[in-house]
Tab-separated table of C-alpha atoms in Angstrom:
chain	number	residue	atom	x	y	z
A	12	MET	CA	76.431	-70.045	59.547
A	13	GLU	CA	76.300	-71.311	56.025
A	14	ILE	CA	72.903	-71.921	54.524
A	15	ALA	CA	73.961	-75.429	53.421
A	16	THR	CA	74.766	-76.348	57.039
A	17	MET	CA	71.375	-75.110	58.188
A	18	ILE	CA	69.595	-77.094	55.488
A	19	GLY	CA	71.648	-80.143	56.479
A	20	TYR	CA	70.604	-79.761	60.128
A	21	ALA	CA	66.981	-79.219	59.067
A	22	LEU	CA	66.955	-82.355	56.895
A	23	LEU	CA	68.647	-84.410	59.611
A	24	SER	CA	66.220	-83.236	62.285
A	25	LEU	CA	63.150	-83.517	60.104
A	26	PHE	CA	63.738	-86.908	58.497
A	27	ILE	CA	66.234	-88.842	60.625
A	28	PHE	CA	66.594	-87.816	64.283
A	29	PRO	CA	64.351	-86.933	66.062
A	30	GLY	CA	62.347	-86.695	62.855
A	31	LEU	CA	60.226	-89.093	60.921
A	32	ALA	CA	62.489	-92.174	61.070
A	33	ALA	CA	63.451	-92.021	64.754
A	34	LEU	CA	60.038	-90.870	65.935
A	35	SER	CA	58.352	-93.689	64.010
A	36	ALA	CA	60.713	-96.233	65.590
A	37	ILE	CA	60.212	-94.805	69.105
A	38	SER	CA	56.440	-94.717	68.560
A	39	LEU	CA	56.324	-98.357	67.526
A	40	PHE	CA	58.472	-99.255	70.542
A	41	THR	CA	56.014	-97.263	72.667
A	42	GLU	CA	53.141	-99.284	71.225
A	43	TRP	CA	54.999	-102.487	72.095
A	44	PHE	CA	55.622	-101.286	75.654
A	45	VAL	CA	51.989	-100.319	76.234
A	46	ARG	CA	50.679	-103.565	74.725
A	47	LYS	CA	53.153	-105.739	76.606
A	48	SER	CA	52.718	-104.076	79.997
A	49	VAL	CA	48.910	-104.007	79.783
A	50	ALA	CA	48.950	-107.658	78.656
A	51	ARG	CA	51.060	-108.650	81.676
A	52	MET	CA	48.622	-106.808	83.987
A	53	GLN	CA	45.766	-108.768	82.435
A	54	ASN	CA	47.651	-112.068	82.688
A	55	ARG	CA	48.153	-112.343	78.916
A	56	MET	CA	51.332	-112.775	76.891
A	57	GLY	CA	51.105	-109.676	74.728
A	58	PRO	CA	53.339	-109.419	71.624
A	59	ALA	CA	55.685	-112.425	71.732
A	60	TYR	CA	56.616	-113.813	68.338
A	61	VAL	CA	58.389	-111.198	66.184
A	62	GLY	CA	61.788	-110.187	67.545
A	63	PRO	CA	63.092	-110.715	71.074
A	64	ILE	CA	60.144	-110.674	73.554
A	65	GLY	CA	57.932	-109.485	70.692
A	66	LEU	CA	59.766	-106.172	70.407
A	67	LEU	CA	59.386	-106.016	66.628
A	68	GLN	CA	55.700	-106.970	66.524
A	69	PRO	CA	54.439	-103.361	65.984
A	70	PHE	CA	57.023	-102.960	63.177
A	71	ALA	CA	55.783	-106.182	61.560
A	72	ASP	CA	52.167	-105.040	61.937
A	73	PHE	CA	52.956	-101.648	60.401
A	74	PHE	CA	54.865	-102.973	57.403
A	75	LYS	CA	52.345	-105.752	56.786
A	76	LEU	CA	49.492	-103.239	56.730
A	77	LEU	CA	51.511	-100.830	54.590
A	78	LEU	CA	53.051	-103.174	52.044
A	79	VAL	CA	50.991	-106.359	51.958
A	80	LYS	CA	47.404	-105.536	52.857
A	81	ARG	CA	45.121	-103.761	50.441
A	82	TYR	CA	42.699	-101.037	51.384
A	83	VAL	CA	39.005	-101.503	50.704
A	84	GLU	CA	37.097	-98.514	49.448
A	85	GLN	CA	33.428	-97.824	49.926
A	86	ARG	CA	31.142	-95.588	47.921
A	87	TYR	CA	31.762	-92.404	49.930
A	88	SER	CA	35.402	-92.869	50.948
A	89	SER	CA	38.375	-90.740	49.997
A	90	PRO	CA	41.599	-92.682	50.772
A	91	LEU	CA	43.919	-89.899	49.673
A	92	LEU	CA	42.184	-87.386	51.956
A	93	ALA	CA	42.393	-89.874	54.847
A	94	VAL	CA	46.121	-90.379	54.320
A	95	MET	CA	46.703	-86.645	54.006
A	96	GLY	CA	44.783	-86.222	57.274
A	97	ALA	CA	47.082	-88.754	58.951
A	98	ALA	CA	50.080	-87.035	57.324
A	99	ILE	CA	49.051	-83.670	58.815
A	100	GLY	CA	49.050	-85.240	62.278
A	101	ILE	CA	52.309	-87.134	61.737
A	102	GLY	CA	53.953	-84.001	60.285
A	103	ALA	CA	52.810	-81.742	63.119
A	104	LEU	CA	53.939	-84.183	65.808
A	105	THR	CA	57.313	-84.703	64.111
A	106	VAL	CA	57.950	-80.976	63.799
A	107	THR	CA	57.016	-80.488	67.491
A	108	LEU	CA	60.217	-82.261	68.481
A	109	LEU	CA	62.275	-79.458	66.887
A	110	LEU	CA	61.149	-77.245	69.787
A	111	PHE	CA	62.728	-79.596	72.362
A	112	PRO	CA	66.382	-79.881	73.397
A	113	ILE	CA	66.485	-83.446	71.999
A	114	SER	CA	66.730	-82.114	68.433
A	115	PRO	CA	70.060	-81.280	66.703
A	116	LEU	CA	68.236	-78.302	65.151
A	117	ARG	CA	66.600	-76.406	68.001
A	118	LEU	CA	64.035	-73.813	67.050
A	119	ILE	CA	63.394	-71.369	69.861
A	120	ALA	CA	61.189	-68.323	70.254
A	121	SER	CA	59.670	-66.417	73.139
A	122	TYR	CA	56.114	-67.640	73.675
A	123	ASP	CA	56.728	-70.657	71.430
A	124	VAL	CA	54.324	-72.550	73.691
A	125	ILE	CA	51.676	-71.165	71.305
A	126	ILE	CA	53.375	-73.053	68.479
A	127	PHE	CA	53.622	-76.127	70.701
A	128	ILE	CA	49.857	-75.931	71.261
A	129	TYR	CA	49.317	-75.378	67.533
A	130	LEU	CA	51.418	-78.430	66.654
A	131	THR	CA	50.427	-80.936	69.335
A	132	ILE	CA	46.894	-79.961	70.219
A	133	LEU	CA	45.274	-78.226	67.254
A	134	TRP	CA	46.647	-80.140	64.246
A	135	PRO	CA	46.456	-83.709	65.594
A	136	PHE	CA	42.847	-83.127	66.593
A	137	LEU	CA	41.889	-81.651	63.219
A	138	SER	CA	43.838	-84.464	61.610
A	139	LEU	CA	41.737	-87.047	63.467
A	140	ILE	CA	38.550	-85.383	62.236
A	141	ILE	CA	39.807	-85.215	58.635
A	142	ILE	CA	40.836	-88.896	58.642
A	143	SER	CA	37.550	-89.984	60.126
A	144	LEU	CA	35.266	-87.983	57.895
A	145	ALA	CA	37.180	-89.080	54.795
A	146	TRP	CA	35.547	-92.479	55.374
A	147	PRO	CA	31.996	-91.617	56.440
A	148	ASN	CA	29.949	-94.091	58.435
A	149	PRO	CA	27.416	-93.762	61.283
A	150	PHE	CA	29.862	-95.354	63.752
A	151	VAL	CA	32.549	-92.928	62.637
A	152	ILE	CA	30.259	-89.941	63.115
A	153	ALA	CA	29.298	-91.160	66.599
A	154	GLY	CA	32.980	-91.703	67.468
A	155	VAL	CA	34.023	-88.277	66.223
A	156	SER	CA	31.202	-86.530	68.063
A	157	ARG	CA	32.328	-88.211	71.298
A	158	ALA	CA	35.953	-87.304	70.594
A	159	ILE	CA	34.926	-83.662	70.121
A	160	ALA	CA	32.925	-83.764	73.363
A	161	LEU	CA	36.000	-85.065	75.216
A	162	ALA	CA	38.306	-82.550	73.521
A	163	ILE	CA	36.275	-79.662	74.920
A	164	VAL	CA	37.561	-80.504	78.409
A	165	THR	CA	40.813	-82.306	77.521
A	166	GLU	CA	42.548	-79.602	75.495
A	167	PRO	CA	42.100	-76.768	78.050
A	168	THR	CA	43.380	-79.155	80.739
A	169	LEU	CA	46.503	-79.945	78.751
A	170	VAL	CA	47.177	-76.279	77.977
A	171	ALA	CA	46.602	-75.161	81.585
A	172	SER	CA	48.819	-77.882	83.044
A	173	ILE	CA	51.665	-77.201	80.575
A	174	LEU	CA	51.499	-73.487	81.315
A	175	VAL	CA	52.082	-74.047	85.052
A	176	PRO	CA	55.860	-74.816	84.933
A	177	MET	CA	56.316	-72.316	82.089
A	178	ASN	CA	54.643	-69.624	84.148
A	179	ILE	CA	56.686	-70.371	87.266
A	180	ILE	CA	59.920	-70.287	85.257
A	181	ALA	CA	58.931	-67.083	83.439
A	182	ARG	CA	58.366	-65.409	86.823
A	183	LYS	CA	61.416	-66.800	88.641
A	184	TYR	CA	63.974	-66.582	85.817
A	185	SER	CA	63.081	-63.379	84.024
A	186	GLN	CA	66.409	-63.364	82.129
A	187	LEU	CA	65.249	-66.356	80.039
A	188	PRO	CA	62.901	-65.944	77.027
A	189	PRO	CA	59.434	-66.481	78.553
A	190	TYR	CA	57.097	-69.387	77.756
A	191	SER	CA	59.662	-71.181	75.631
A	192	VAL	CA	59.519	-74.985	75.461
A	193	TYR	CA	63.309	-75.222	75.146
A	194	TYR	CA	64.171	-72.960	78.094
A	195	THR	CA	61.447	-74.477	80.272
A	196	SER	CA	62.898	-77.935	79.584
A	197	ILE	CA	66.367	-76.685	80.531
A	198	ALA	CA	65.323	-74.756	83.653
A	199	VAL	CA	62.561	-76.927	85.150
A	200	SER	CA	65.034	-79.195	86.979
A	201	ARG	CA	66.052	-76.155	89.075
A	202	LEU	CA	62.459	-75.998	90.335
A	203	TRP	CA	62.634	-79.626	91.495
A	204	THR	CA	66.020	-79.215	93.194
A	205	GLY	CA	65.009	-75.902	94.766
A	206	ILE	CA	68.183	-73.962	93.924
A	207	ASN	CA	67.912	-70.294	95.007
A	208	ILE	CA	64.310	-70.713	96.184
A	209	ASP	CA	63.100	-70.217	99.778
A	210	MET	CA	61.473	-73.185	101.515
A	211	GLY	CA	57.833	-71.981	101.479
A	212	SER	CA	57.976	-71.103	97.805
A	213	TYR	CA	59.755	-74.410	97.076
A	214	ILE	CA	57.010	-76.502	98.699
A	215	ILE	CA	54.249	-74.604	96.881
A	216	THR	CA	56.138	-75.012	93.588
A	217	LEU	CA	56.451	-78.778	94.157
A	218	ILE	CA	52.729	-79.056	94.906
A	219	LEU	CA	51.854	-77.074	91.762
A	220	LEU	CA	54.167	-79.215	89.625
A	221	ALA	CA	52.716	-82.428	91.063
A	222	ILE	CA	49.147	-81.264	90.433
A	223	SER	CA	49.926	-80.211	86.869
A	224	ILE	CA	51.728	-83.500	86.100
A	225	ILE	CA	48.737	-85.519	87.332
A	226	ALA	CA	46.360	-83.298	85.329
A	227	SER	CA	48.478	-83.586	82.198
A	228	ILE	CA	48.686	-87.399	82.468
A	229	ILE	CA	44.884	-87.577	82.768
A	230	ALA	CA	44.584	-85.203	79.787
A	231	ILE	CA	46.984	-87.337	77.725
A	232	GLN	CA	45.046	-90.464	78.612
A	233	SER	CA	41.918	-88.774	77.320
A	234	LYS	CA	43.551	-87.158	74.283
A	235	VAL	CA	44.977	-90.418	72.969
A	236	MET	CA	41.771	-92.205	73.967
A	237	LEU	CA	43.240	-94.916	76.156
A	238	LYS	CA	41.105	-96.465	78.884
A	239	PRO	CA	39.204	-95.200	80.807
A	240	PHE	CA	38.596	-92.506	78.171
A	241	ASP	CA	38.221	-94.743	75.109
A	242	ILE	CA	34.497	-94.158	74.686
A	243	PRO	CA	35.010	-92.625	71.171
A	244	GLU	CA	36.192	-96.042	69.964
A	245	ALA	CA	34.163	-98.253	72.282
A	246	GLU	CA	34.239	-101.454	70.259
A	247	GLN	CA	31.240	-103.127	71.883
A	248	GLU	CA	28.894	-100.409	70.685
A	249	LEU	CA	30.701	-98.477	67.929
A	250	ILE	CA	32.667	-101.330	66.250
A	251	ALA	CA	35.900	-99.273	66.182
A	252	GLY	CA	34.537	-95.707	66.297
A	253	PHE	CA	36.359	-93.507	63.790
A	254	ALA	CA	38.628	-96.389	62.686
A	255	THR	CA	35.722	-98.640	61.656
A	256	GLU	CA	36.358	-98.563	57.910
A	257	PHE	CA	40.147	-98.236	57.794
A	258	SER	CA	42.123	-100.986	56.160
A	259	GLY	CA	45.579	-101.672	54.741
A	260	PRO	CA	47.987	-98.728	54.345
A	261	VAL	CA	45.415	-96.160	55.520
A	262	TYR	CA	45.096	-98.041	58.806
A	263	ALA	CA	48.900	-98.353	59.019
A	264	PHE	CA	49.327	-94.566	58.860
A	265	PHE	CA	46.445	-94.030	61.276
A	266	ARG	CA	48.013	-96.373	63.850
A	267	LEU	CA	51.396	-94.732	63.398
A	268	PHE	CA	49.807	-91.312	63.952
A	269	HIS	CA	48.115	-92.563	67.105
A	270	ASP	CA	51.364	-94.051	68.462
A	271	MET	CA	53.237	-90.848	67.635
A	272	GLU	CA	50.668	-88.832	69.567
A	273	ILE	CA	51.304	-90.939	72.696
A	274	THR	CA	55.068	-90.672	72.208
A	275	VAL	CA	55.224	-86.912	71.677
A	276	LEU	CA	52.870	-86.125	74.559
A	277	VAL	CA	54.786	-88.399	76.953
A	278	LEU	CA	58.054	-86.802	75.763
A	279	ALA	CA	56.473	-83.389	76.385
A	280	ILE	CA	55.793	-84.384	80.011
A	281	VAL	CA	59.323	-85.762	80.351
A	282	TYR	CA	60.875	-82.510	79.090
A	283	ILE	CA	58.507	-79.761	80.268
A	284	PHE	CA	57.831	-81.171	83.749
A	285	LEU	CA	60.801	-83.445	84.470
A	286	GLY	CA	63.587	-81.672	82.609
A	287	GLY	CA	64.502	-84.426	80.105
A	288	PRO	CA	67.949	-85.880	80.906
A	289	ALA	CA	68.524	-83.481	83.841
A	290	PRO	CA	70.689	-83.422	85.955
A	291	PHE	CA	72.878	-84.775	83.103
A	292	ASN	CA	73.136	-83.584	79.517
A	293	HIS	CA	72.000	-85.283	76.335
A	294	LEU	CA	75.386	-86.335	75.047
A	295	SER	CA	76.317	-88.513	78.013
A	296	VAL	CA	75.471	-92.106	78.809
A	297	GLU	CA	73.935	-91.051	82.143
A	298	GLY	CA	71.829	-88.423	80.349
A	299	ILE	CA	70.474	-90.885	77.803
A	300	LEU	CA	69.708	-93.475	80.493
A	301	THR	CA	67.990	-90.856	82.678
A	302	LEU	CA	65.904	-89.663	79.726
A	303	LEU	CA	64.958	-93.240	78.873
A	304	ALA	CA	64.100	-94.037	82.498
A	305	LYS	CA	61.860	-90.971	82.836
A	306	TYR	CA	60.159	-91.772	79.524
A	307	ILE	CA	59.482	-95.370	80.554
A	308	VAL	CA	58.210	-94.369	84.001
A	309	VAL	CA	55.673	-91.904	82.518
A	310	LEU	CA	54.702	-94.423	79.840
A	311	PHE	CA	54.271	-97.115	82.488
A	312	ILE	CA	51.937	-94.849	84.471
A	313	VAL	CA	49.878	-94.311	81.303
A	314	SER	CA	49.810	-98.091	80.696
A	315	LEU	CA	48.959	-98.755	84.337
A	316	ILE	CA	45.936	-96.456	84.162
A	317	ARG	CA	44.904	-98.112	80.903
A	318	GLY	CA	45.205	-101.569	82.435
A	319	ALA	CA	43.595	-100.724	85.764
A	320	PHE	CA	40.409	-98.946	84.709
A	321	GLY	CA	37.258	-99.909	82.870
A	322	ARG	CA	35.643	-97.609	80.349
A	323	PHE	CA	33.781	-94.488	81.468
A	324	ARG	CA	30.581	-93.359	79.789
A	325	ILE	CA	30.961	-90.057	77.959
A	326	ASP	CA	29.279	-88.040	80.735
A	327	GLN	CA	31.300	-89.841	83.427
A	328	ALA	CA	34.494	-89.217	81.461
A	329	ILE	CA	33.789	-85.500	81.097
A	330	ASN	CA	32.875	-85.205	84.790
A	331	LYS	CA	36.023	-87.023	85.898
A	332	ILE	CA	38.288	-84.911	83.681
A	333	ILE	CA	36.695	-81.689	84.920
A	334	LYS	CA	36.889	-82.800	88.564
A	335	TYR	CA	40.337	-84.386	88.691
A	336	ALA	CA	42.226	-82.567	85.926
A	337	LEU	CA	40.693	-79.353	84.580
A	338	ILE	CA	39.786	-77.659	87.875
A	339	PRO	CA	43.071	-78.595	89.661
A	340	SER	CA	45.174	-77.493	86.682
A	341	VAL	CA	43.341	-74.163	86.360
A	342	ILE	CA	43.693	-73.554	90.127
A	343	ALA	CA	47.402	-74.443	89.892
A	344	LEU	CA	47.786	-72.031	86.987
A	345	ILE	CA	46.098	-69.208	88.921
A	346	ILE	CA	48.285	-69.884	91.999
A	347	SER	CA	51.391	-69.923	89.784
A	348	PHE	CA	50.566	-66.323	88.809
A	349	VAL	CA	50.349	-65.339	92.477
A	350	ILE	CA	53.467	-66.911	94.056
B	10	MET	CA	76.759	-80.453	68.052
B	11	ALA	CA	73.372	-78.854	68.088
B	12	LEU	CA	72.367	-75.835	66.074
B	13	THR	CA	70.171	-73.443	68.049
B	14	ILE	CA	68.197	-70.820	66.134
B	15	ILE	CA	66.298	-68.109	67.989
B	16	LEU	CA	63.420	-66.769	65.929
B	17	ASN	CA	60.366	-64.648	66.487
B	18	PRO	CA	57.132	-66.593	67.025
B	19	ILE	CA	55.619	-65.695	63.635
B	20	THR	CA	58.680	-66.836	61.679
B	21	LEU	CA	58.758	-70.010	63.774
B	22	MET	CA	55.082	-70.627	63.004
B	23	LEU	CA	55.704	-70.212	59.255
B	24	LEU	CA	58.818	-72.392	59.363
B	25	THR	CA	57.115	-75.220	61.253
B	26	SER	CA	54.084	-75.051	58.941
B	27	SER	CA	56.334	-75.361	55.893
B	28	PHE	CA	58.099	-78.345	57.508
B	29	ILE	CA	54.686	-79.952	58.047
B	30	ALA	CA	53.854	-79.369	54.376
B	31	ILE	CA	57.084	-81.162	53.348
B	32	LEU	CA	56.224	-84.148	55.555
B	33	ILE	CA	52.642	-84.270	54.238
B	34	ALA	CA	53.999	-84.379	50.683
B	35	LEU	CA	56.474	-87.141	51.619
B	36	ILE	CA	53.889	-89.347	53.341
B	37	THR	CA	51.382	-88.868	50.530
B	38	ILE	CA	54.041	-89.885	47.993
B	39	ILE	CA	54.900	-92.991	50.062
B	40	PHE	CA	51.197	-93.881	50.173
B	41	LYS	CA	50.734	-93.427	46.431
B	42	ALA	CA	53.877	-95.474	45.774
B	43	VAL	CA	53.138	-98.493	47.982
B	44	ALA	CA	49.390	-98.600	48.602
B	45	LYS	CA	47.398	-101.247	46.801
B	46	LYS	CA	43.671	-101.041	46.376
B	47	GLU	CA	41.368	-104.032	46.689
B	48	GLY	CA	40.836	-105.017	43.076
B	49	SER	CA	37.334	-106.445	42.918
B	50	MET	CA	34.736	-103.847	43.775
B	51	SER	CA	31.867	-106.115	44.744
B	52	GLU	CA	28.621	-104.756	46.139
B	53	ASP	CA	29.811	-105.700	49.653
B	54	ALA	CA	32.972	-103.692	49.170
B	55	ILE	CA	31.384	-100.461	48.040
B	56	VAL	CA	28.700	-100.115	50.705
B	57	MET	CA	29.600	-98.726	54.098
B	58	TYR	CA	29.768	-101.075	57.061
B	59	ILE	CA	26.745	-100.525	59.336
B	60	GLY	CA	26.809	-103.717	61.340
B	61	GLY	CA	25.473	-105.766	58.415
B	62	GLU	CA	22.507	-103.482	57.760
B	63	HIS	CA	21.701	-102.025	54.366
B	64	GLU	CA	22.446	-98.361	53.754
B	65	SER	CA	18.728	-97.649	53.506
B	66	ILE	CA	18.503	-97.990	57.303
B	67	LEU	CA	20.019	-94.530	57.513
B	68	THR	CA	16.808	-93.080	56.118
B	69	LEU	CA	15.238	-94.027	59.448
B	70	LYS	CA	17.639	-91.787	61.260
B	71	PHE	CA	15.495	-88.686	60.895
B	72	PRO	CA	11.747	-89.158	61.548
B	73	SER	CA	9.432	-87.825	58.859
B	74	SER	CA	7.124	-84.922	59.690
B	75	ASP	CA	4.146	-87.338	59.633
B	76	ALA	CA	5.854	-89.553	62.184
B	77	LEU	CA	6.579	-86.531	64.331
B	78	TYR	CA	2.913	-85.435	64.104
B	79	TRP	CA	1.591	-88.837	65.106
B	80	ALA	CA	4.142	-89.082	67.884
B	81	VAL	CA	2.851	-85.816	69.368
B	82	LEU	CA	-0.778	-86.839	68.931
B	83	LYS	CA	-0.187	-90.230	70.496
B	84	ARG	CA	1.609	-88.652	73.422
B	85	VAL	CA	-1.256	-86.197	73.982
B	86	PHE	CA	-4.045	-88.707	73.515
B	87	ARG	CA	-2.354	-91.375	75.596
B	88	ASN	CA	-3.136	-89.177	78.621
B	89	VAL	CA	-6.783	-88.847	77.523
B	90	TYR	CA	-7.014	-92.575	76.961
B	91	ASN	CA	-5.504	-93.309	80.375
B	92	TYR	CA	-7.953	-90.875	81.965
B	93	LEU	CA	-10.916	-92.561	80.296
B	94	ILE	CA	-9.728	-96.034	81.232
B	95	ASN	CA	-9.179	-95.007	84.834
B	96	SER	CA	-12.565	-93.284	85.053
B	97	LEU	CA	-14.769	-95.824	83.289
B	98	HIS	CA	-13.217	-99.217	83.668
B	99	THR	CA	-12.833	-99.353	87.394
B	100	GLY	CA	-15.138	-102.367	87.800
B	101	ASN	CA	-17.635	-100.318	89.792
B	102	VAL	CA	-20.880	-99.662	87.880
B	103	LEU	CA	-21.505	-96.497	89.874
B	104	ASP	CA	-18.285	-95.002	88.486
B	105	TRP	CA	-19.515	-95.759	85.003
B	106	LEU	CA	-22.913	-94.217	85.793
B	107	ARG	CA	-21.318	-91.123	87.329
B	108	TYR	CA	-19.077	-90.635	84.326
B	109	MET	CA	-21.794	-91.192	81.763
B	110	SER	CA	-24.315	-88.993	83.590
B	111	MET	CA	-21.668	-86.298	83.885
B	112	TRP	CA	-21.164	-86.389	80.152
B	113	TYR	CA	-24.834	-86.694	79.393
B	114	GLY	CA	-25.524	-83.849	81.787
B	115	PHE	CA	-22.959	-81.739	80.052
B	116	LEU	CA	-24.400	-82.581	76.631
B	117	MET	CA	-27.964	-81.979	77.827
B	118	THR	CA	-27.005	-78.623	79.296
B	119	LEU	CA	-25.234	-77.712	76.063
B	120	ALA	CA	-28.263	-78.792	73.961
B	121	ILE	CA	-30.665	-76.805	76.127
B	122	MET	CA	-28.477	-73.697	75.981
B	123	VAL	CA	-28.156	-73.930	72.202
B	124	SER	CA	-31.933	-74.526	71.875
B	125	ILE	CA	-32.734	-71.434	73.986
B	126	LEU	CA	-30.307	-69.345	71.972
B	127	VAL	CA	-31.833	-70.580	68.702
B	128	VAL	CA	-35.360	-69.841	69.981
B	129	LEU	CA	-34.417	-66.364	71.151
B	130	TYR	CA	-32.175	-65.208	68.316
B	131	GLY	CA	-33.134	-67.515	65.433
B	132	TRP	CA	-30.756	-69.771	63.437
């Protein structure tokens, strides 16, 4: 393969699809969906004015913050550091998509789940801390300390639940490169359909997959700090937590980063647990519609939880995550080694 | 058509990190190109937002060593004070008499002991 072709694929995947441009658009659509669905649950209108049924409202908000609003500095702030912090998160989440089958340039390696963890769990979290501490404030410090407290139980939950389908596939299909995001996404649909698996093993596999999906949705809810795990930005007591001092373009990039985190993690569930467009392929109308339907269903569940729950205190949140997500996902992971 | 590249994990890690670096540079350039700073830097603009309080309130965050000392003393002596109140101010004069005679008895005993020791062994 010519080097120019590879660079072309890399540029296309990094900047256009599923890179920065497409991921930004999908993320802003995701924000619209979450806002609109939660608003309907709470008997409100939600975004309604810009675009059909308010579809372009997040785009208008983003470009207004980026191009029209000005950012206000304070004595200890470092806007450039804050934006670079957001850029680290946006960059890491964008590059994550190159590990999935959705990308024209697919980067694959055995055990690339480590790189997935590095890109979606480590960097976005460090990015959040860098952004926050670039604009120091007592509310920010309190918000970050709560976010760190939540991360101690959230991140292991996410890792354990993602490893469950990877582990099952690595044991059942030993001819495939093990613990690869790409091959797991391709092969996971066979676990759901039960091809070449005996009935007892099939039922246990389904139970393990169901447990790990529930655990991962709870972990995502906590990681992106949606209700009931939004105590790090509890506005009644912490103003806006780590986002207290953000304004203008800095806030625009921070919001985009936050939306991208929801998008990439929901896409990760759709691919790693549900097989993406399976049983169809990407380049078919049925495949695209199936992928979209799975994405919207998972996103709706996330929105439903956000709309249905009140806020947990930090100790309640940690207890609930340990009880309903961390322990089940670790047990599922241990069982997946045994079957 | 998709281009699939199978790498080893270390190369993949380096490649993805370099891609992140490119995106960081791009976003930082976009920020520097379009971002506008609030022009007037008034006093309100340069102080951090602490719910309308002045920054000096943060000095109250850590108690001084004096405050810590008095806090400990107060906590200790609050028990003594409560004990005295409960023993003396019960409304019953006999309680007062018992308490005072107990103390006077103790002091008298102490004075007698010290006197004997002084007489026997000198000052």
